[in-house]
Short mmCIF file of C-alpha atoms in Angstrom, two decimals:
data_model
loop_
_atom_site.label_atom_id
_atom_site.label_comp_id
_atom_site.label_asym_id
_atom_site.label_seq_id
_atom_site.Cartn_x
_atom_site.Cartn_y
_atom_site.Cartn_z
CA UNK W 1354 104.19 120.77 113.24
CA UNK W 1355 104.30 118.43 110.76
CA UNK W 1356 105.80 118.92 107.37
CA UNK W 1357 103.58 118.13 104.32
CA UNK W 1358 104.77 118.79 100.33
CA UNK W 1359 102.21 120.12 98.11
CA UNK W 1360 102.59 119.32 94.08
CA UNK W 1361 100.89 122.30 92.19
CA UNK W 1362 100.67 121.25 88.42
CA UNK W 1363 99.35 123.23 85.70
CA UNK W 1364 96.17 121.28 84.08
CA UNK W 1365 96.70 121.08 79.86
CA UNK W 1366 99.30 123.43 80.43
CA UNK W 1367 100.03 124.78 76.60
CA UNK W 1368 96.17 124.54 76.01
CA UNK W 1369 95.48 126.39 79.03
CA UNK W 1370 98.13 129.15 78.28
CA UNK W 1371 96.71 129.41 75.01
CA UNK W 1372 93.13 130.02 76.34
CA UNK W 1373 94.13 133.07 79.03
CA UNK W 1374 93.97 135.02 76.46
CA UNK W 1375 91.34 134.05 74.09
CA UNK W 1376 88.30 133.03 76.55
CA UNK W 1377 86.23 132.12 73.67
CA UNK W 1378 88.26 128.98 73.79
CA UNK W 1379 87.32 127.73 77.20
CA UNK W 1380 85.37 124.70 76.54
CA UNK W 1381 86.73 124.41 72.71
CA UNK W 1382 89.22 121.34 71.91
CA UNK W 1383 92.73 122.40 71.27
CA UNK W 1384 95.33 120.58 70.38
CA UNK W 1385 99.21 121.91 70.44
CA UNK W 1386 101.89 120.55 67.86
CA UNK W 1387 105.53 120.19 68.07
CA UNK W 1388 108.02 121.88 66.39
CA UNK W 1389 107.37 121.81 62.46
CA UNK W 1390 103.80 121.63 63.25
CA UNK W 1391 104.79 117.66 62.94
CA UNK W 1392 102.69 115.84 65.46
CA UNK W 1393 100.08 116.88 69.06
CA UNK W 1394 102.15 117.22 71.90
CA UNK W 1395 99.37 118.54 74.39
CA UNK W 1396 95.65 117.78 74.01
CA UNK W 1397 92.59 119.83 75.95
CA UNK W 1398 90.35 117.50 78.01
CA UNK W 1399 87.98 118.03 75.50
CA UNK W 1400 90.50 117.31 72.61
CA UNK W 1401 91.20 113.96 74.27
CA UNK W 1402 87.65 112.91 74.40
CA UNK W 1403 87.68 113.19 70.61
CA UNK W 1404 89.93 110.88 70.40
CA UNK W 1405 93.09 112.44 69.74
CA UNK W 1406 96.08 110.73 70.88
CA UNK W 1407 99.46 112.35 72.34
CA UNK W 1408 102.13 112.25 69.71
CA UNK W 1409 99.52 111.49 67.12
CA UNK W 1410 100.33 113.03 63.17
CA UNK W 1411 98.39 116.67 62.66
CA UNK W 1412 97.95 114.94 58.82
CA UNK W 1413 96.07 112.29 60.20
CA UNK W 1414 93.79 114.29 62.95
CA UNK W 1415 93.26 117.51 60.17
CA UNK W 1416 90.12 115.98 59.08
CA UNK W 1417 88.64 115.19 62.98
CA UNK W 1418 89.96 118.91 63.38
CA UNK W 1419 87.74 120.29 60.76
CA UNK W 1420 84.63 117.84 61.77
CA UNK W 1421 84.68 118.39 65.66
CA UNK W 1422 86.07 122.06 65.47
CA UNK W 1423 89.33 121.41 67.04
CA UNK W 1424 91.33 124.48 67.54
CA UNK W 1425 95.12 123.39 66.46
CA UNK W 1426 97.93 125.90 67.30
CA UNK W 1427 101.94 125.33 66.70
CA UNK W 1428 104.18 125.14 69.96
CA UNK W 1429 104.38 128.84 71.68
CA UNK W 1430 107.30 128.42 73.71
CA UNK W 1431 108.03 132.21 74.35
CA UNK W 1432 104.33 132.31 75.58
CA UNK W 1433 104.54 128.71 77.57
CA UNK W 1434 107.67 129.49 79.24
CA UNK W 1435 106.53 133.38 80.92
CA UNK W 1436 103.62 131.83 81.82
CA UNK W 1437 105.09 129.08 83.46
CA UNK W 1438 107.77 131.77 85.42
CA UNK W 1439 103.90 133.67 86.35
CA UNK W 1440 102.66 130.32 88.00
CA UNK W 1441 105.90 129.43 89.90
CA UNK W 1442 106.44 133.55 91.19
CA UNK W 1443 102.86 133.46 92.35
CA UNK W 1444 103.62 129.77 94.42
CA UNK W 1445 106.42 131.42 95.80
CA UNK W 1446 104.00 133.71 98.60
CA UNK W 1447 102.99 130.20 99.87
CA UNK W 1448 105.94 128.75 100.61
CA UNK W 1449 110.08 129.64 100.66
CA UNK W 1450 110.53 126.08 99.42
CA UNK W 1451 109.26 125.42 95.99
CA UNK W 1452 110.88 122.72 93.44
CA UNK W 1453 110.16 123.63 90.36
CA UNK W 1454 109.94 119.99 88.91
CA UNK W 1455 109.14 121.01 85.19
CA UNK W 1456 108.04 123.84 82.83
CA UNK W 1457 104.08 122.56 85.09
CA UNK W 1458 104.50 121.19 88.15
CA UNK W 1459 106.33 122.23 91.25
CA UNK W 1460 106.75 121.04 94.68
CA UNK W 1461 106.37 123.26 97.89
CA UNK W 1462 107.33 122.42 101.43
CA UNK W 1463 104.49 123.71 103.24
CA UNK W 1464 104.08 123.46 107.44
CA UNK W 1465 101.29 121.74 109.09
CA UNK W 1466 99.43 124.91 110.96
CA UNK W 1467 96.39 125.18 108.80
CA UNK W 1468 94.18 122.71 107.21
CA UNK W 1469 96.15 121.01 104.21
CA UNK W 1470 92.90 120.83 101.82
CA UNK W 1471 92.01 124.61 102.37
CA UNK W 1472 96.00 125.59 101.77
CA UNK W 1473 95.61 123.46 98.66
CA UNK W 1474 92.27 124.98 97.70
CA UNK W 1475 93.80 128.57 98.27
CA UNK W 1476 97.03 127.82 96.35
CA UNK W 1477 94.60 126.88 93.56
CA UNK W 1478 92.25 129.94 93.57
CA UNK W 1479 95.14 132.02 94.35
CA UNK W 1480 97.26 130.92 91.00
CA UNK W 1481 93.98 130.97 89.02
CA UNK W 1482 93.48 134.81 90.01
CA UNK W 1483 96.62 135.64 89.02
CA UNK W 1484 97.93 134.00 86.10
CA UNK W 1485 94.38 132.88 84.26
CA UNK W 1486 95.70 129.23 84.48
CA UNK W 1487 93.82 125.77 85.88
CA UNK W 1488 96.47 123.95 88.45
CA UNK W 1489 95.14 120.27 90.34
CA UNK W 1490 97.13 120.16 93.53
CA UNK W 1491 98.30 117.48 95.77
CA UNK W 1492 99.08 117.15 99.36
CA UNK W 1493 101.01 114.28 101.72
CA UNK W 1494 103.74 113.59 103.60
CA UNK W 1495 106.33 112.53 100.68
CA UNK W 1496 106.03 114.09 97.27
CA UNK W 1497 105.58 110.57 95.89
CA UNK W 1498 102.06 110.53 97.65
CA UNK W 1499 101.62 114.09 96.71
CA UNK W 1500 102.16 112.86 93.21
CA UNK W 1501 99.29 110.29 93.78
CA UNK W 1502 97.18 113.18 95.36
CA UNK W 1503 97.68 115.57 92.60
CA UNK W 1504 96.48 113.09 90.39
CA UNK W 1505 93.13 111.79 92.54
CA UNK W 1506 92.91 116.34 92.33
CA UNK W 1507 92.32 116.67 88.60
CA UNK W 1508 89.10 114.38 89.14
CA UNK W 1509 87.89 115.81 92.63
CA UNK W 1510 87.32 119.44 91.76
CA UNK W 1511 91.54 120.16 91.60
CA UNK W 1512 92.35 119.65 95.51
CA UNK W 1513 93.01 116.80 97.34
CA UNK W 1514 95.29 115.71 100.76
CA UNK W 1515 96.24 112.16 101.36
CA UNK W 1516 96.09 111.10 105.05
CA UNK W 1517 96.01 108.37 107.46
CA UNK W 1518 92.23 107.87 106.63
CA UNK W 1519 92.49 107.25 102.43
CA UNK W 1520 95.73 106.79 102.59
CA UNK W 1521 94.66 102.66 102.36
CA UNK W 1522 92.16 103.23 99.74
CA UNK W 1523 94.43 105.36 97.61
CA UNK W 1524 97.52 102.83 97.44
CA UNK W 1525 94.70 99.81 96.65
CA UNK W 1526 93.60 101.83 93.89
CA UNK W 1527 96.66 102.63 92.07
CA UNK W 1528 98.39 100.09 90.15
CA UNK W 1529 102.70 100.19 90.14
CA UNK W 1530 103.13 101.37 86.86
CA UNK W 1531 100.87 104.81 87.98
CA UNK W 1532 103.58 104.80 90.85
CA UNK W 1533 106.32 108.34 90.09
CA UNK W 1534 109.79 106.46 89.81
CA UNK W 1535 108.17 103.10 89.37
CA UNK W 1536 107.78 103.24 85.19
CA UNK W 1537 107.07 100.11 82.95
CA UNK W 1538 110.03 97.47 83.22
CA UNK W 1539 109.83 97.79 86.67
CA UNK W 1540 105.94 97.08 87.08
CA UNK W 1541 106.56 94.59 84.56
CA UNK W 1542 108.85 92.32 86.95
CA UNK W 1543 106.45 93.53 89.91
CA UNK W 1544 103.65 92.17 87.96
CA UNK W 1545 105.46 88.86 87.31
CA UNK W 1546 105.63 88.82 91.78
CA UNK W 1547 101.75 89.15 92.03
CA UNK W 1548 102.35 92.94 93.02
CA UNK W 1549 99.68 94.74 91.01
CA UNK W 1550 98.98 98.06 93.19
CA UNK W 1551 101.05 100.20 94.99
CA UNK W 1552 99.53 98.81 98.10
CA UNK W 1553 101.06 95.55 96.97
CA UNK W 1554 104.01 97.41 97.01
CA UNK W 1555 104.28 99.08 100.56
CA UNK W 1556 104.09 95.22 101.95
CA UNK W 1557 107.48 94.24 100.25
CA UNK W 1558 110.35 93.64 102.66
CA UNK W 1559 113.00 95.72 101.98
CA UNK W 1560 115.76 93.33 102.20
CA UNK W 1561 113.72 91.76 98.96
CA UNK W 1562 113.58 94.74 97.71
CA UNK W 1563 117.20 95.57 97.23
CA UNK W 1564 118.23 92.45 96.41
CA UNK W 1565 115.80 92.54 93.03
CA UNK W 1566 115.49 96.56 92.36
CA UNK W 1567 117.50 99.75 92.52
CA UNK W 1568 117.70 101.50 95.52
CA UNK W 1569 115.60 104.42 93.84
CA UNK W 1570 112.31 101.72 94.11
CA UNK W 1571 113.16 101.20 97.37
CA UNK W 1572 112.82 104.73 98.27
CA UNK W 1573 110.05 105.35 95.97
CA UNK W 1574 108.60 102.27 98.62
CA UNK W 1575 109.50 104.31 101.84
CA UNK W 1576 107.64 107.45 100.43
CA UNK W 1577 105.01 105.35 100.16
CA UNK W 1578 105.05 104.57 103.18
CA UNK W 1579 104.06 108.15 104.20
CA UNK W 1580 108.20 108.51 104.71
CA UNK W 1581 110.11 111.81 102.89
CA UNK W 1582 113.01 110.50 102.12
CA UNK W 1583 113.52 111.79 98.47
CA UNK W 1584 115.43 114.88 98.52
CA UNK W 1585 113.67 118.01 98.07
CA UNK W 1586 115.88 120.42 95.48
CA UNK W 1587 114.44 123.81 95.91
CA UNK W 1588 118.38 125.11 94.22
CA UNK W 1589 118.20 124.02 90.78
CA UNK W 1590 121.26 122.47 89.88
CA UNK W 1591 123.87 124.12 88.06
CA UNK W 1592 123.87 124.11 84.04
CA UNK W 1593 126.65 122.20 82.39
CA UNK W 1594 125.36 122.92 78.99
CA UNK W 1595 123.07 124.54 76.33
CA UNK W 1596 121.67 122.79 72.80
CA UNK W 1597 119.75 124.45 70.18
CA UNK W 1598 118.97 122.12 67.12
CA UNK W 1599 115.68 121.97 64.86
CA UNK W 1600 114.78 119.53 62.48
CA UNK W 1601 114.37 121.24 58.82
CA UNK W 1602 110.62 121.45 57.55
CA UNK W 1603 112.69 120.85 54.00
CA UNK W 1604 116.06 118.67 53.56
CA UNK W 1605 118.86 121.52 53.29
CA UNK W 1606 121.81 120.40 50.45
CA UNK W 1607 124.03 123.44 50.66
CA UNK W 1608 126.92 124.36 52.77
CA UNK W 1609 125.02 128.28 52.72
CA UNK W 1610 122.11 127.33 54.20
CA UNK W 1611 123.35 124.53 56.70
CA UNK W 1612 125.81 127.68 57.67
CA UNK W 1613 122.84 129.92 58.64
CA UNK W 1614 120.71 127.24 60.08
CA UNK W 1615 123.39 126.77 62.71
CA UNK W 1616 124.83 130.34 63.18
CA UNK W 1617 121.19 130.88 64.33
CA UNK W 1618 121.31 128.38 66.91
CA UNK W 1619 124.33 129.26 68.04
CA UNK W 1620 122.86 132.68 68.51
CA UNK W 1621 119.99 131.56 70.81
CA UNK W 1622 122.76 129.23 72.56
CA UNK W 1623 124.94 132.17 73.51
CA UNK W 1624 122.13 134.66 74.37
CA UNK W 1625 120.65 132.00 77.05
CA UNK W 1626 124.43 131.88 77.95
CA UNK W 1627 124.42 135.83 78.53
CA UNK W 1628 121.04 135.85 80.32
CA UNK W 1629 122.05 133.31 82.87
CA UNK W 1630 125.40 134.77 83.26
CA UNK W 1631 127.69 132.02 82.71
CA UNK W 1632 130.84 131.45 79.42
CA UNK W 1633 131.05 128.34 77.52
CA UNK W 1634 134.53 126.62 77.46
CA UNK W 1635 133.51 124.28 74.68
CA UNK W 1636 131.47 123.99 71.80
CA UNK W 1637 130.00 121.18 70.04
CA UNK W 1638 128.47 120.60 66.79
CA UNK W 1639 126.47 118.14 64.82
CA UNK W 1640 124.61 117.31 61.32
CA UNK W 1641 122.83 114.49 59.74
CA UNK W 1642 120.68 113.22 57.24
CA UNK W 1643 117.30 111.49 57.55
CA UNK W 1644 117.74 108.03 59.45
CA UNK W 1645 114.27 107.26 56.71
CA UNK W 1646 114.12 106.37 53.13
CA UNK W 1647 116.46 105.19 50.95
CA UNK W 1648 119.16 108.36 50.51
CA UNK W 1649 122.59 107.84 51.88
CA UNK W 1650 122.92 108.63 55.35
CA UNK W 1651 125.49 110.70 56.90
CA UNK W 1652 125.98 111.46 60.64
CA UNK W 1653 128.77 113.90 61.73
CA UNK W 1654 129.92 115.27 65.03
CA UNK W 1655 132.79 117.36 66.04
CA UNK W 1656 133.85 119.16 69.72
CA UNK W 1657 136.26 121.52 70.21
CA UNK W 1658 138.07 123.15 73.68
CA UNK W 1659 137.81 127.35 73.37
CA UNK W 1660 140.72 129.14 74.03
CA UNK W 1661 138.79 131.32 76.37
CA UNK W 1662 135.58 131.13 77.71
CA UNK W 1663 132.90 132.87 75.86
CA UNK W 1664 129.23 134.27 75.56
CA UNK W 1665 129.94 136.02 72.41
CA UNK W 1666 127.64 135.45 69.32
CA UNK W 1667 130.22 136.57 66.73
CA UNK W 1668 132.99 134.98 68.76
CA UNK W 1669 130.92 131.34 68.85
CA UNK W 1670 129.60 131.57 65.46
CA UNK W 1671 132.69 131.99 63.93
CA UNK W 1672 134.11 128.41 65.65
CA UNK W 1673 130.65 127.01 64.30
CA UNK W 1674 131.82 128.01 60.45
CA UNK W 1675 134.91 126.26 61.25
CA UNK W 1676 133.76 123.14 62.38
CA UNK W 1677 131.18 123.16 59.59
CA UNK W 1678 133.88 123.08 56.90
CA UNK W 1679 135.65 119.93 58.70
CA UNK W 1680 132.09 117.83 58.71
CA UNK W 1681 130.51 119.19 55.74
CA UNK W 1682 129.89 116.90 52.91
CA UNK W 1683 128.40 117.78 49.59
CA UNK W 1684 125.85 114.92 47.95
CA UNK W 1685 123.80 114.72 51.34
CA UNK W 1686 120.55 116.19 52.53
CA UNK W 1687 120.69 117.49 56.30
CA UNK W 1688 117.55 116.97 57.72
CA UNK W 1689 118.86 118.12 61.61
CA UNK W 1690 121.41 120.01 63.05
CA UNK W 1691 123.05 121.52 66.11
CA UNK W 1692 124.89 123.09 68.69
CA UNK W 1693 125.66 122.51 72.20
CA UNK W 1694 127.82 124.75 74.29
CA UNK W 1695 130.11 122.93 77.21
CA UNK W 1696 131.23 123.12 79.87
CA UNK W 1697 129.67 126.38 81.56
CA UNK W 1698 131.37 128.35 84.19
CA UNK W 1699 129.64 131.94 85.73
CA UNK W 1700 131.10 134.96 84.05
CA UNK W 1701 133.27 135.96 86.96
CA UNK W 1702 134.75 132.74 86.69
CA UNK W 1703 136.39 132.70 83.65
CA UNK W 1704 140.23 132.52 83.08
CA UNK W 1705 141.66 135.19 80.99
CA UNK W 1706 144.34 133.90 78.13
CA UNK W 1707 147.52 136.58 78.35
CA UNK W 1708 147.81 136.92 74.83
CA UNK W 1709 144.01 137.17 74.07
CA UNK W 1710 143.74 140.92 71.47
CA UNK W 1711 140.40 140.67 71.75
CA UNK W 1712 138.46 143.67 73.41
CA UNK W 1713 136.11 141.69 75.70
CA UNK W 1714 134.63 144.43 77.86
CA UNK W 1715 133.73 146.36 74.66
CA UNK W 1716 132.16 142.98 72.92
CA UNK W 1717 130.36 141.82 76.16
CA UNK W 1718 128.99 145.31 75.70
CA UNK W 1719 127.81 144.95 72.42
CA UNK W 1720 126.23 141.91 73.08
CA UNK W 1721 124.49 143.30 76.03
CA UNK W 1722 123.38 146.03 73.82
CA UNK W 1723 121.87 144.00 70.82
CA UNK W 1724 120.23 141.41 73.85
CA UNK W 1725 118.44 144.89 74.91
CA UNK W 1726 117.33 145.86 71.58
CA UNK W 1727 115.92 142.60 71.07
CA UNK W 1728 114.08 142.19 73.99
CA UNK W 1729 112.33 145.32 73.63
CA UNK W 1730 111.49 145.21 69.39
CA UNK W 1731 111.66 141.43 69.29
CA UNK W 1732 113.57 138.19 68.32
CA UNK W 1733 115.60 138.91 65.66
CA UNK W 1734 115.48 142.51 65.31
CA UNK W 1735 119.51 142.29 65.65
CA UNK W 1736 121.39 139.42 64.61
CA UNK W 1737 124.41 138.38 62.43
CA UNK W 1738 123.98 138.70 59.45
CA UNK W 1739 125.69 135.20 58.46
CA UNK W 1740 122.38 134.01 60.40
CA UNK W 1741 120.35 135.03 57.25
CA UNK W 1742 117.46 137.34 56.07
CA UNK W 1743 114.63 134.80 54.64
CA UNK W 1744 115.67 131.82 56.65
CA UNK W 1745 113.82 129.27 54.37
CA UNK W 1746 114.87 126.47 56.41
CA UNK W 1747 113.19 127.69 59.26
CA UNK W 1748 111.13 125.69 61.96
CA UNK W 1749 107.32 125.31 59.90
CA UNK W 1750 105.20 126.95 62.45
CA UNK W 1751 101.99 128.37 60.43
CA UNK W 1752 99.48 128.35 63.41
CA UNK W 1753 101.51 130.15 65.68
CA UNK W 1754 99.24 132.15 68.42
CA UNK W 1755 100.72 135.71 69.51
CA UNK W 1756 103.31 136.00 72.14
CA UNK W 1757 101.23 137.72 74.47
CA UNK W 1758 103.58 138.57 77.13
CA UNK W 1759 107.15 139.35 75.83
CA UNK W 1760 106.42 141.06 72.47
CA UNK W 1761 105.16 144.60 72.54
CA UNK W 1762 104.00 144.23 68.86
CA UNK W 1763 101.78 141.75 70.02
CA UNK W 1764 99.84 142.26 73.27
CA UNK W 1765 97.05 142.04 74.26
CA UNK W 1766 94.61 144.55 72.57
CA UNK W 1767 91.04 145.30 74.41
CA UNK W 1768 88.23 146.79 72.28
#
C-alpha cells in the first residue's frame, strides 16, 4: 500500500476559534490584532475582501471597522492555543503519525487502503464535529505536494488529493515562489532562468541544481516530483529554551516598574519550564529603548550560568533582579524587555550542587502547589509579589474575547 501524507490546516485559525463560540459571527468580518492591540495579524475571508491587509495598523483600519462592521478582537492566545491541542488530539484517531507543523497545520502519514479524497473529506467533517473549527486538507505523495493540495482545498470545498492525473495541471499552475521551501530570493534567481512554475521546476537537472541552489531546493524538487524525501518529524524536537518579552503599551523610566515587568515574565518562563518538566541551567536577560524617534537609545544584554538547574519562580526571579541592577540605566525609556531561560535539561536530569541549603523538594512543592491554584482560579491568582498588583505596563489588550476553555470564570454560559 502506498503511503500518502495528508496536511490538515485550520482555515482563519484565530478568527475561526473566535467564532466557535459566538455563532452570530459566522459570516461577520473579524480581524485579530497582535499584542498591544498594535496591528491585524489574522483576517476572516470576509475581512480580507474588505480590504484589510495582514500586518496592517488597527488606527488606520478603525474607521473601515466601524463602516463595514468589522468585528476586531486582541490576540487570545490561552483560547488559540487549547483549541489548537483540540484539533491536533482529534487528528490523532486518523493516524499514529501526525507532525504538528504549527499552532494550524499538521501533517499525518496516512496508508493507501481507502480512497484518499473520502479520508480527507472525513478528517475534515470529523475535526469540524468536534472542535467547531473549518480545516482545508491536502493529500499526495510528499508533503510538499500536500502543501500544494491543501492549498487548491481551501477553494474546492476544503478537500483535495493530488495524483498522477492533475498532478501536471497542478505544477503548471503554481508559480515557484507559491512552492513550500522555495520563498522569494530563490524564485527570484529561478525567474532570472525562465523557470516561472513549479512545473518549470521539476524539469531542472539536478546536477544544475546543486551547483546554483542549496540542497534543501533540490529536495523541495524531488518532492515534487511525487518523491518523500523530506523527513517526516512526528517527535517534536527537544526545547533548548524559553523567552517571554512584551513590548510596553507606554515607555517604562523606572528601575520599579522595569523590575516587575520582567519578574512577570520570568514567572510565565519558569511555569512553562514546570509544565514541560524540564530545569533551566542559564538565564538570560535583555532591555532596550525604542530603535524610533529621536531619544537616546540604549540596548543591554546580560547571560549568566546557574549554579543549579532550576524551575523555581522565586529562585529565577531573584537572578533577574540581579542582572537588572548590572544593565539598568537611569535617563532611558524601555520600550521592550525580556527573559530567556537556557539551556534546558528534564527534571530528572539535573545535577545536584553538594553545598546547595536550599530545600528543593519542599520549593518544587510549592511551586507545584501555586501552578494548581492557578490553573483552577486563573492566571495570576498566585504570584510574587515583586511581579506587582496594578501592572500598568501591561500588554494593551482592551478587546480581549473570554477564554472559553481554561478559565472557569469564564465559560461558556447557555441561556
Amino acid at each position: 500500500m502506498k503511503e500518502l501524507y495528508a496536511l490538515v490546516d485550520c482555515n482563519n485559525f484565530y478568527a475561526s476559534c473566535e467564532r466557535v463560540f459566538q455563532p452570530s459571527l459566522r459570516h461577520v468580518p473579524i480581524v485579530v490584532l497582535s499584542n498591544n492591540d498594535g496591528c491585524a495579524i489574522a483576517r476572516s475571508e470576509e475581512a480580507k475582501a474588505l480590504g484589510v491587509g495582514m500586518g496592517a495598523a488597527y488606527f488606520e483600519i478603525r474607521d473601515l471597522a466601524r463602516i463595514h462592521g468589522i468585528r476586531v478582537f486582541s490576540s487570545n492566545f490561552a483560547l488559540y492555543g487549547d483549541m489548537s491541542s483540540r484539533v491536533m488530539t482529534t487528528l490523532e484517531e486518523f493516524s499514529p503519525d501526525i507532525e504538528v507543523y504549527s499552532i494550524d497545520e499538521s501533517f499525518l502519514k496516512i496508508k493507501g487502503e481507502m480512497d484518499p479524497l473520502e479520508y480527507a473529506r472525513k478528517i475534515r467533517q470529523r475535526v469540524w464535529r468536534c472542535t467547531g473549527i473549518p480545516v482545508s486538507v491536502g493529500v499526495a505523495t510528499s508533503k510538499t505536494l500536500a502543501k500544494l493540495a491543501s492549498k487548491k482545498a481551501k477553494k474546492l470545498g476544503g478537500a483535495f488529493c493530488i495524483d498522477a492525473v492533475n498532478l501536471t495541471k497542478i505544477l503548471e499552475s503554481c508559480q515557484t515562489e507559491g512552492v513550500w521551501g522555495i520563498g522569494r530570493r530563490h524564485a527570484l534567481k529561478l525567474e532570472r532562468w525562465g523557470i516561472m512554475t513549479a512545473a518549470d521546476l521539476v524539469k531542472c537537472k539536478n546536477d544544475w541544481l546543486m551547483s546554483q541552489f542549496p540542497v534543501t531546493v533540490l529536495r523541495t524538487v524531488e518532492e515534487l516530483r511525487g518523491l518523500a524525501v523530506i523527513p517526516f518529524e512526528d517527535q517534536p524536537e527537544s526545547r533548548k529554551s524559553v523567552c517571554s518579552s512584551r513590548s510596553f503599551k507606554k515607555e517604562l523610566k523606572t528601575f520599579e516598574e522595569l523590575s516587575e515587568a520582567l519578574l512577570t515574565f520570568v514567572a510565565r518562563a519558569a511555569e512553562k519550564l514546570r509544565h514541560w518538566e524540564l530545569y533551566s541551567q542559564a538565564l538570560s536577560l535583555f532591555i532596550q529603548t525604542s530603535p524610533f524617534g529621536s531619544r537616546p537609545k540604549y540596548v543591554k544584554s546580560v547571560t549568566v550560568q546557574l549554579p543549579v538547574a532550576t524551575a523555581d519562580t522565586t529562585e529565577l526571579g531573584g537572578v533577574v533582579l540581579d542582572l537588572l541592577k548590572k544593565v539598568f540605566k537611569n535617563g532611558y525609556a524601555y520600550k521592550k524587555a525580556g527573559v530567556v531561560l537556557l539551556d534546558l535539561v528534564p527534571e530528572k536530569g539535573i545535577q545536584p550542587d553538594m553545598f546547595d541549603t536550599v530545600d528543593r523538594d519542599k520549593r518544587q512543592r510549592l511551586m507545584l502547589s501555586m501552578d494548581k491554584l492557578n490553573q483552577q482560579l486563573g492566571r495570576d491568582t498566585v504570584r510574587t509579589l515583586g511581579s506587582g498588583t496594578k501592572r500598568q505596563w501591561a500588554t494593551k489588550r482592551e478587546l480581549l474575547s473570554k477564554r472559553y476553555t481554561t478559565c472557569w470564570s469564564e465559560l461558556l454560559e447557555v441561556k
